[in-house]
Coordinates of C-alpha atoms in Angstrom, one line a residue:
Chain A
M46 CA 88.4 126.2 102.2
F47 CA 91.9 124.4 101.8
A48 CA 93.6 126.9 99.5
H49 CA 95.8 128.1 102.2
Y50 CA 97.0 124.9 104.1
S51 CA 100.0 126.1 106.2
L52 CA 103.2 123.7 106.2
G53 CA 102.3 123.5 110.2
D54 CA 99.2 121.8 109.8
A55 CA 100.3 120.0 106.7
A56 CA 102.9 118.6 109.0
L57 CA 100.5 117.7 111.5
T58 CA 98.1 116.0 109.0
A59 CA 100.9 114.2 107.8
V60 CA 101.9 112.8 110.9
L61 CA 98.5 112.0 112.2
G62 CA 97.6 110.2 108.8
Y63 CA 101.0 108.1 109.2
A64 CA 99.8 107.3 112.8
V65 CA 96.1 106.2 111.6
V66 CA 97.5 103.9 109.1
F67 CA 99.7 102.4 111.7
F68 CA 97.0 102.1 114.2
G69 CA 94.5 100.3 111.6
L70 CA 97.2 98.0 110.5
V71 CA 98.4 97.2 114.2
L72 CA 94.7 96.7 115.4
L73 CA 94.0 94.2 112.1
L74 CA 97.7 92.7 113.0
A75 CA 96.3 92.0 116.4
V76 CA 92.9 90.5 115.4
I77 CA 94.3 88.6 112.8
Y78 CA 97.3 87.2 115.3
V79 CA 94.5 86.3 118.0
M80 CA 92.4 84.6 115.1
G81 CA 95.6 82.7 113.9
K82 CA 96.4 81.6 117.9
I83 CA 93.1 80.4 118.5
M84 CA 92.8 78.4 114.8
V85 CA 96.1 76.6 115.6
K86 CA 94.8 75.9 118.8
S87 CA 91.9 74.1 117.6
V88 CA 93.5 72.5 114.8
K89 CA 95.7 70.8 117.4
K90 CA 93.0 70.0 119.6
V91 CA 91.3 68.3 116.6
E92 CA 94.5 66.4 115.8
A93 CA 95.0 65.4 119.5
V94 CA 91.6 63.9 119.7
H95 CA 92.0 62.4 116.4
E96 CA 95.4 61.0 117.5
A97 CA 93.7 59.4 120.7
H98 CA 91.4 57.7 118.5
T99 CA 93.8 56.1 116.3
E100 CA 96.4 55.3 119.3
K101 CA 93.8 53.3 121.2
P102 CA 93.9 49.5 120.0
A103 CA 91.0 48.8 117.8
L104 CA 88.3 46.6 120.1
P105 CA 87.4 43.2 118.9
A106 CA 84.2 43.0 117.5
P107 CA 81.4 41.7 119.8
G108 CA 81.5 37.9 119.7
S109 CA 84.9 37.5 118.0
A110 CA 87.9 36.3 120.4
G111 CA 91.7 35.8 120.2
Q112 CA 94.2 36.7 117.8
L113 CA 94.2 35.0 114.2
K114 CA 97.9 33.7 112.8
L115 CA 98.3 34.2 109.2
H116 CA 101.1 32.2 107.4
D117 CA 102.0 33.4 103.9
V118 CA 98.4 34.8 103.6
D119 CA 97.7 38.4 103.4
E120 CA 94.5 39.8 105.4
R121 CA 92.3 40.1 102.3
D122 CA 92.6 36.5 101.4
A123 CA 92.3 35.6 105.1
A124 CA 89.0 37.6 105.3
M125 CA 87.8 36.2 102.0
V126 CA 88.6 32.5 103.4
M127 CA 86.6 33.2 106.9
A128 CA 83.8 34.8 105.0
I129 CA 83.5 31.6 102.7
V130 CA 83.7 29.3 105.8
A131 CA 81.3 31.0 107.6
H132 CA 78.7 30.9 104.5
K133 CA 79.5 27.1 104.0
L134 CA 78.9 26.4 107.6
G135 CA 75.8 28.6 107.9
K136 CA 77.1 30.4 111.0
P137 CA 77.7 34.0 111.8
L138 CA 81.5 34.9 111.7
N139 CA 81.5 36.1 115.1
E140 CA 80.5 32.8 116.4
L141 CA 83.5 31.0 114.8
R142 CA 87.1 31.4 116.2
F143 CA 90.0 31.0 113.5
R144 CA 93.3 30.2 115.2
S145 CA 95.4 30.6 111.9
I146 CA 95.2 30.1 108.2
R147 CA 98.2 28.7 106.3
E148 CA 98.5 28.8 102.4
V149 CA 99.1 25.2 101.6
K150 CA 101.6 24.9 98.8
D151 CA 101.3 22.5 95.7
D152 CA 104.2 20.3 96.8
E153 CA 102.4 20.1 100.3
V154 CA 99.6 18.5 99.0
Chain B
M289 CA 75.1 124.3 46.2
N290 CA 78.3 126.3 46.2
I291 CA 81.2 123.6 46.3
G292 CA 83.8 126.0 46.6
E293 CA 82.1 127.6 50.0
T294 CA 81.2 123.7 51.4
L295 CA 85.1 122.8 51.0
L296 CA 86.3 125.9 52.7
R297 CA 83.5 125.4 55.7
L298 CA 84.7 121.8 55.9
A299 CA 88.1 122.9 56.0
R300 CA 87.4 125.3 58.5
E301 CA 85.6 123.2 60.8
S302 CA 88.1 120.3 60.6
G303 CA 90.6 119.3 63.4
F304 CA 93.5 120.4 61.2
A305 CA 92.1 124.1 61.1
Q306 CA 91.7 124.0 64.9
F307 CA 95.2 122.9 65.4
L308 CA 96.3 126.5 64.0
A309 CA 93.6 128.2 66.3
A310 CA 94.7 129.9 69.6
G311 CA 96.0 127.2 71.7
G312 CA 95.9 124.3 69.3
W313 CA 99.6 123.8 69.1
K314 CA 98.9 122.5 72.6
N315 CA 96.5 119.7 71.5
L316 CA 99.2 118.8 68.9
I317 CA 101.8 118.1 71.8
M318 CA 99.3 116.3 73.8
I319 CA 98.8 114.0 70.7
A320 CA 102.4 113.5 70.8
V321 CA 102.2 112.7 74.4
A322 CA 99.5 110.2 73.8
C323 CA 101.8 108.4 71.1
V324 CA 104.7 108.1 73.6
L325 CA 102.6 106.7 76.0
L326 CA 101.3 104.5 73.6
F327 CA 105.0 103.4 72.7
L328 CA 105.5 102.9 76.5
G329 CA 102.6 100.5 76.9
I330 CA 103.0 98.8 73.6
K331 CA 106.4 98.5 72.9
K332 CA 108.0 98.6 76.7
K333 CA 104.8 97.2 78.1
F334 CA 104.4 99.7 81.0
E335 CA 101.5 98.4 82.4
P336 CA 99.7 98.0 79.3
L337 CA 96.2 97.0 80.0
L338 CA 95.7 100.4 81.6
L339 CA 98.2 102.8 80.0
V340 CA 97.0 101.5 76.5
G341 CA 93.5 102.7 77.6
I342 CA 94.8 106.0 79.3
A343 CA 97.1 107.1 76.0
F344 CA 94.3 106.5 73.6
G345 CA 91.8 108.5 75.6
C346 CA 94.5 111.0 75.9
L347 CA 94.8 110.9 72.2
L348 CA 91.0 111.2 71.5
T349 CA 90.3 114.0 73.8
N350 CA 93.1 116.2 72.5
I351 CA 91.7 115.7 68.6
P352 CA 90.3 119.2 68.4
G353 CA 86.4 119.2 67.6
S354 CA 86.1 115.3 68.7
G355 CA 83.5 116.2 71.4
L356 CA 84.1 113.0 73.4
Y357 CA 85.1 114.9 76.5
H358 CA 83.9 118.3 78.0
Q359 CA 86.2 119.9 80.7
E360 CA 83.5 122.8 81.0
L361 CA 80.7 120.4 82.0
W362 CA 83.0 119.0 84.6
D363 CA 84.2 122.0 86.0
A364 CA 80.5 123.1 86.6
Y365 CA 79.9 119.9 88.1
V366 CA 82.8 120.3 90.8
A367 CA 81.8 123.9 91.4
G368 CA 78.4 122.9 92.3
E369 CA 76.7 124.5 89.4
D370 CA 73.3 122.9 88.5
I371 CA 74.7 120.0 86.5
T372 CA 73.9 116.4 87.3
F373 CA 75.0 113.0 86.0
T374 CA 71.6 113.2 84.0
H375 CA 72.4 116.2 82.4
I376 CA 75.9 115.1 81.6
I377 CA 74.3 111.8 79.9
H378 CA 72.2 114.1 77.8
H379 CA 74.6 116.9 76.5
G380 CA 77.9 115.1 77.2
G381 CA 80.0 113.1 74.7
L382 CA 81.1 109.4 75.1
L383 CA 83.9 110.0 77.2
D384 CA 81.5 112.1 79.4
I385 CA 79.4 109.3 80.1
L386 CA 81.9 106.8 81.0
Y387 CA 84.0 109.2 83.1
I388 CA 80.7 109.1 85.3
G389 CA 82.1 105.8 86.7
V390 CA 85.3 107.4 87.8
K391 CA 83.5 110.7 89.2
S392 CA 81.3 108.3 91.2
G393 CA 84.0 106.2 92.5
L394 CA 82.3 103.3 90.7
Y395 CA 85.4 101.9 88.5
P396 CA 88.3 101.9 91.1
S397 CA 85.8 99.9 93.6
L398 CA 85.0 97.7 90.7
I399 CA 88.8 97.2 90.2
F400 CA 89.4 96.5 93.8
L401 CA 86.5 93.7 93.9
G402 CA 88.7 91.9 91.2
V403 CA 92.0 92.5 92.6
G404 CA 90.3 90.9 95.7
A405 CA 89.3 87.9 94.0
M406 CA 92.7 87.6 92.5
T407 CA 94.7 88.1 95.8
D408 CA 95.8 85.3 98.4
F409 CA 96.0 86.8 101.7
G410 CA 97.5 83.4 103.2
P411 CA 101.1 84.9 103.4
L412 CA 99.8 87.7 105.3
I413 CA 97.3 85.6 107.7
A414 CA 100.4 83.2 108.3
R415 CA 102.7 86.3 109.3
P416 CA 100.7 89.0 110.5
K417 CA 103.4 91.1 111.8
T418 CA 104.0 92.1 107.9
F419 CA 101.2 94.2 108.4
L420 CA 103.8 96.8 109.9
L421 CA 105.7 96.6 106.5
G422 CA 102.5 97.5 104.8
A423 CA 101.9 100.7 107.1
A424 CA 105.5 101.8 107.0
A425 CA 105.6 101.7 103.2
Q426 CA 103.2 104.5 103.2
L427 CA 105.5 107.0 104.2
G428 CA 105.8 108.4 100.9
V429 CA 102.4 109.1 100.9
F430 CA 102.3 111.7 103.6
V431 CA 106.0 113.0 102.8
A432 CA 104.7 113.8 99.2
F433 CA 101.6 115.4 100.8
F434 CA 103.5 117.6 102.9
G435 CA 105.8 118.3 100.1
G436 CA 102.7 119.1 97.5
C437 CA 101.6 121.5 100.4
A438 CA 104.7 123.2 100.4
L439 CA 105.0 123.5 96.6
G440 CA 101.9 125.3 96.8
F441 CA 99.1 122.8 96.0
T442 CA 95.8 122.8 97.9
G443 CA 95.3 120.3 100.8
P444 CA 93.1 118.3 98.4
Q445 CA 95.4 118.3 95.5
A446 CA 98.4 117.6 97.8
A447 CA 96.7 114.6 99.4
S448 CA 95.6 113.2 95.7
I449 CA 99.4 113.7 94.7
G450 CA 100.8 112.0 97.9
I451 CA 98.5 108.9 97.3
I452 CA 100.8 108.0 94.2
G453 CA 103.3 106.7 96.8
G454 CA 100.6 104.1 97.7
A455 CA 101.7 102.7 94.5
D456 CA 98.3 101.7 93.9
G457 CA 96.5 102.9 90.7
P458 CA 92.7 102.4 91.6
T459 CA 93.1 104.0 94.8
A460 CA 95.0 107.2 93.3
I461 CA 92.2 107.4 90.9
F462 CA 89.4 106.9 93.5
L463 CA 91.0 109.6 95.9
T464 CA 91.9 112.2 93.1
S465 CA 88.5 111.9 91.6
K466 CA 86.9 112.6 94.7
L467 CA 89.6 115.7 95.9
A468 CA 91.0 116.9 92.9
P469 CA 89.6 115.9 89.7
E470 CA 91.6 118.6 87.6
L471 CA 94.5 116.6 88.5
L472 CA 93.6 113.2 87.5
G473 CA 95.1 112.9 84.4
P474 CA 98.5 113.5 85.3
I475 CA 98.1 112.0 88.8
A476 CA 96.9 108.5 87.0
I477 CA 99.5 108.7 84.3
A478 CA 102.3 109.4 86.9
A479 CA 100.9 106.5 89.3
Y480 CA 100.7 103.8 86.4
S481 CA 104.2 104.9 85.2
Y482 CA 105.9 104.3 88.4
M483 CA 104.2 101.2 89.2
A484 CA 105.6 100.1 85.7
L485 CA 108.9 101.4 86.8
I486 CA 109.2 99.8 90.2
P487 CA 111.9 97.2 89.0
L488 CA 113.9 100.2 88.2
I489 CA 113.1 102.8 91.0
Q490 CA 113.2 100.2 94.0
P491 CA 116.5 98.0 93.6
P492 CA 119.2 101.1 94.0
I493 CA 117.1 101.9 97.3
M494 CA 117.0 98.4 98.1
R495 CA 120.6 97.8 97.9
A496 CA 121.8 101.3 99.2
L497 CA 119.5 100.6 102.7
T498 CA 120.5 97.0 103.1
T499 CA 123.6 95.1 103.6
K500 CA 124.7 92.1 101.7
K501 CA 124.3 89.9 104.7
E502 CA 120.9 91.3 105.3
R503 CA 119.8 90.6 101.7
E504 CA 121.2 87.2 102.1
I505 CA 118.8 86.2 104.9
K506 CA 116.6 83.1 104.1
M507 CA 113.3 83.1 106.0
E508 CA 111.6 80.3 107.7
Q509 CA 108.5 78.6 106.2
A510 CA 105.3 80.3 107.4
R511 CA 102.9 78.2 108.8
E512 CA 99.7 76.8 106.9
V513 CA 96.6 78.7 106.7
S514 CA 93.5 77.1 106.9
K515 CA 90.5 77.6 104.6
T516 CA 88.5 78.8 107.7
E517 CA 90.9 81.4 108.6
K518 CA 90.8 82.6 104.9
I519 CA 87.3 82.9 104.9
I520 CA 87.2 84.8 108.2
F521 CA 89.9 87.1 107.2
P522 CA 88.0 89.5 104.7
I523 CA 85.1 89.7 106.9
V524 CA 86.8 90.7 109.9
T525 CA 89.2 93.2 107.8
A526 CA 86.2 94.6 106.1
A527 CA 84.5 95.2 109.5
F528 CA 87.3 96.6 111.3
V529 CA 89.0 98.7 108.6
I530 CA 85.7 100.4 107.8
L531 CA 84.7 100.8 111.4
I532 CA 88.0 102.9 112.0
L533 CA 87.4 104.8 108.9
P534 CA 84.3 104.6 107.4
S535 CA 85.5 106.7 104.0
T536 CA 87.6 103.4 103.1
A537 CA 84.3 101.5 102.8
P538 CA 84.0 101.4 98.8
L539 CA 87.4 100.2 98.6
V540 CA 88.0 97.9 101.3
G541 CA 84.7 96.7 101.2
C542 CA 84.8 95.7 97.5
L543 CA 88.3 94.3 97.8
M544 CA 87.4 92.0 100.7
L545 CA 83.9 90.9 99.1
G546 CA 86.3 89.8 96.1
N547 CA 88.5 88.0 98.4
L548 CA 85.2 86.5 100.1
F549 CA 84.2 85.2 96.7
R550 CA 87.5 83.8 96.0
E551 CA 88.0 81.8 99.4
C552 CA 84.5 80.9 100.4
G553 CA 84.6 78.0 97.9
V554 CA 80.7 78.6 96.9
T555 CA 80.9 81.3 94.7
E556 CA 83.4 80.2 91.9
R557 CA 81.7 81.3 89.4
L558 CA 81.3 85.0 90.6
S559 CA 85.0 84.5 91.7
D560 CA 85.9 84.1 88.0
T561 CA 83.6 86.9 86.7
V562 CA 84.9 89.7 88.8
Q563 CA 88.6 88.5 88.2
N564 CA 88.1 88.3 84.5
A565 CA 85.2 89.8 82.6
L566 CA 84.3 92.6 85.0
M567 CA 87.8 93.5 85.7
N568 CA 88.6 93.6 81.9
I569 CA 85.1 95.6 81.3
V570 CA 86.0 98.0 83.8
T571 CA 89.7 98.4 83.1
V572 CA 88.5 99.5 79.5
F573 CA 86.1 102.4 80.6
L574 CA 88.7 103.5 83.6
G575 CA 91.6 103.4 81.3
I576 CA 90.0 105.5 78.2
S577 CA 87.8 107.9 80.7
V578 CA 91.3 108.6 82.8
G579 CA 93.0 109.5 79.6
A580 CA 90.3 111.6 78.3
T581 CA 91.0 114.0 81.2
T582 CA 94.3 114.9 79.9
V583 CA 92.8 118.1 78.4
A584 CA 95.9 119.9 76.8
E585 CA 95.2 123.2 78.6
R586 CA 95.4 121.2 82.1
F587 CA 97.9 118.8 81.3
L588 CA 100.6 120.8 79.8
S589 CA 101.6 123.4 83.0
L590 CA 104.0 123.5 85.6
E591 CA 101.7 121.6 88.0
T592 CA 102.2 118.5 85.9
I593 CA 105.8 118.4 86.4
K594 CA 105.6 118.9 90.0
I595 CA 103.2 116.1 90.2
V596 CA 105.6 113.7 88.3
V597 CA 108.5 114.9 90.5
L598 CA 106.3 114.4 93.7
G599 CA 105.2 111.0 92.5
L600 CA 109.0 109.7 92.4
V601 CA 109.4 111.1 95.5
A602 CA 106.5 109.6 97.0
F603 CA 107.4 106.2 95.8
A604 CA 111.0 106.2 96.6
I605 CA 110.2 107.2 100.0
S606 CA 107.6 104.6 100.5
T607 CA 110.3 102.0 99.5
V608 CA 112.4 103.4 102.1
G609 CA 109.8 103.7 104.6
G610 CA 109.2 99.8 104.4
L611 CA 112.8 98.9 104.1
L612 CA 113.9 100.8 107.5
V613 CA 110.8 98.8 109.4
G614 CA 112.2 95.8 107.7
K615 CA 115.4 96.2 109.0
L616 CA 114.1 96.8 112.3
M617 CA 112.1 93.7 112.2
C618 CA 115.2 92.0 111.2
K619 CA 117.3 93.4 114.4
L620 CA 114.4 92.5 116.3
S621 CA 113.7 89.1 115.3
G622 CA 117.5 88.3 115.4
G623 CA 118.1 88.0 111.8
K624 CA 115.0 86.1 110.9
I625 CA 113.5 88.5 108.6
N626 CA 114.9 89.4 105.3
P627 CA 114.5 93.4 105.1
L628 CA 114.2 93.3 101.6
I629 CA 110.3 92.0 101.9
G630 CA 109.8 95.8 103.2
S631 CA 110.0 97.4 99.9
A632 CA 107.1 95.4 98.8
G633 CA 104.7 97.1 101.3
V634 CA 104.4 99.6 98.8
S635 CA 101.5 97.2 97.2
A636 CA 101.8 97.3 93.3
V637 CA 100.9 93.5 93.8
P638 CA 102.7 91.6 92.8
M639 CA 105.6 93.8 91.0
A640 CA 107.1 95.0 94.1
A641 CA 107.3 91.3 95.8
R642 CA 108.9 90.1 92.6
V643 CA 111.4 92.7 92.8
S644 CA 112.0 91.5 96.5
Q645 CA 112.5 88.2 95.4
V646 CA 114.9 89.2 92.4
E647 CA 117.0 91.2 94.9
G648 CA 117.0 88.5 97.5
Q649 CA 118.0 85.9 94.8
K650 CA 120.8 88.1 93.3
A651 CA 122.6 88.3 97.2
N652 CA 121.9 84.4 97.6
P653 CA 120.7 82.4 94.8
S654 CA 118.8 79.7 97.1
N655 CA 117.0 82.4 98.4
F656 CA 113.0 82.4 97.9
L657 CA 111.5 85.5 99.2
L658 CA 108.5 85.8 97.1
M659 CA 105.8 84.3 99.2
H660 CA 107.2 86.2 102.3
A661 CA 107.2 89.5 100.2
M662 CA 103.7 88.7 99.2
G663 CA 102.7 89.4 102.9
P664 CA 103.5 93.1 103.2
N665 CA 102.7 93.3 99.3
V666 CA 98.9 92.5 100.2
A667 CA 99.2 94.6 103.3
G668 CA 100.2 97.5 101.6
V669 CA 97.0 97.4 99.5
I670 CA 94.9 97.6 102.8
G671 CA 97.4 100.3 104.1
S672 CA 97.0 102.7 100.8
A673 CA 93.2 102.5 101.4
I674 CA 93.6 103.3 104.8
A675 CA 95.9 106.3 104.1
A676 CA 93.2 107.3 101.2
G677 CA 90.3 106.8 103.8
F678 CA 92.3 109.2 106.1
L679 CA 92.7 111.6 103.5
L680 CA 89.3 111.7 102.3
A681 CA 87.9 112.2 105.9
V682 CA 90.1 115.0 106.4
F683 CA 89.6 116.8 102.8
G684 CA 86.3 115.5 101.4

């Protein structure tokens, strides 16, 4: 059946074959391009939502009030001090108001 | 028992005596060819994982009287005589049985499964326009097909020779075993030899077709590709390509399944198996059974020389096709794309991409093209599968 494949037919098949390869890969290109655009857009959207959440100032916990000033005390130590005070007083932390916490040096005692 | 007669009979039946029979000298030549191929595979490291197996299969099949492979059985099978795989299992030799995996298209498809699991399509997803380079670099397939027809090969034979230009061994074996099994030996050897010779074949063409300024171009970092995209890619690609050309289903389906194993994140064991254990087992079977087809009567012919020449032409023209479209994209992008990545569109993963990297770095030592070239490189794998699918649809 294929023994006498004329050069004209061969040329036509070659051109058609090359065109089919291009067609297939261009179609894939388009699909992957659109998929990429959608993915990049959705990632940006998620990032925007995330940023919007992180940019908002944190709302104070219910019942807490004002700003606490720390003098030579890091946040972790301040949190421990407040928790100990609340425990000793037998009151929940959000009912107490701390204005400032300052480290007392040995020579100040 | 007559000792003299027994020894005489043993001597007559030995392979040595058959070398002296009509056409026996051809076997001797083929054994020499097998030794040369073994030398190239072991000493020169030309695609050793496959070439050593192919060469040894060639050696075994050409030892007179070994009875491992029976060309006449397969000729009868191809001619549509009353021969089935079951008949071959019962009456064939060891290599006949292993060859069933080639003839049925099993081994190339399983190799593609492993290739898919080893391939990161990220660079292609990040820069999908490099699909064009993968398509352009299939030019050699169709030019060699035309050349094959002009040199007197039949359509299916010319198609099988042309696919050497796809620089993809499993695809070449898959298509040839379907269309022109009588040419499988020389085509497989030509395909794998030229793939190993890519670092020698491509650079002169790359330097001839590009200016130093073009080769020096540093490409921008591609965007990061998300995990989701990498998971969706094999599913979408398999569906679209197989819908366009259903005949690509075994190759593209396996390639993309392997890739899905790699990317989905829940089948690490399967991905590991297809990349290593399965790939190695199939490579052993594929190599030795393809080598078995290099029967002296068939291999030592003018056709083999024509195939070797056409294969080289196919590789060279494919490189030219990729580079020319690379240059075009360079112009259209205002010099943002280094045309050297176009030559990587011939598949031969990752060898062709490495050649782009080496040539780019020769022109500009701070140039790193490897990841950029991987895009067209893996696009070339899909492109050559589509080319094979087209030829199979036309001549199958």
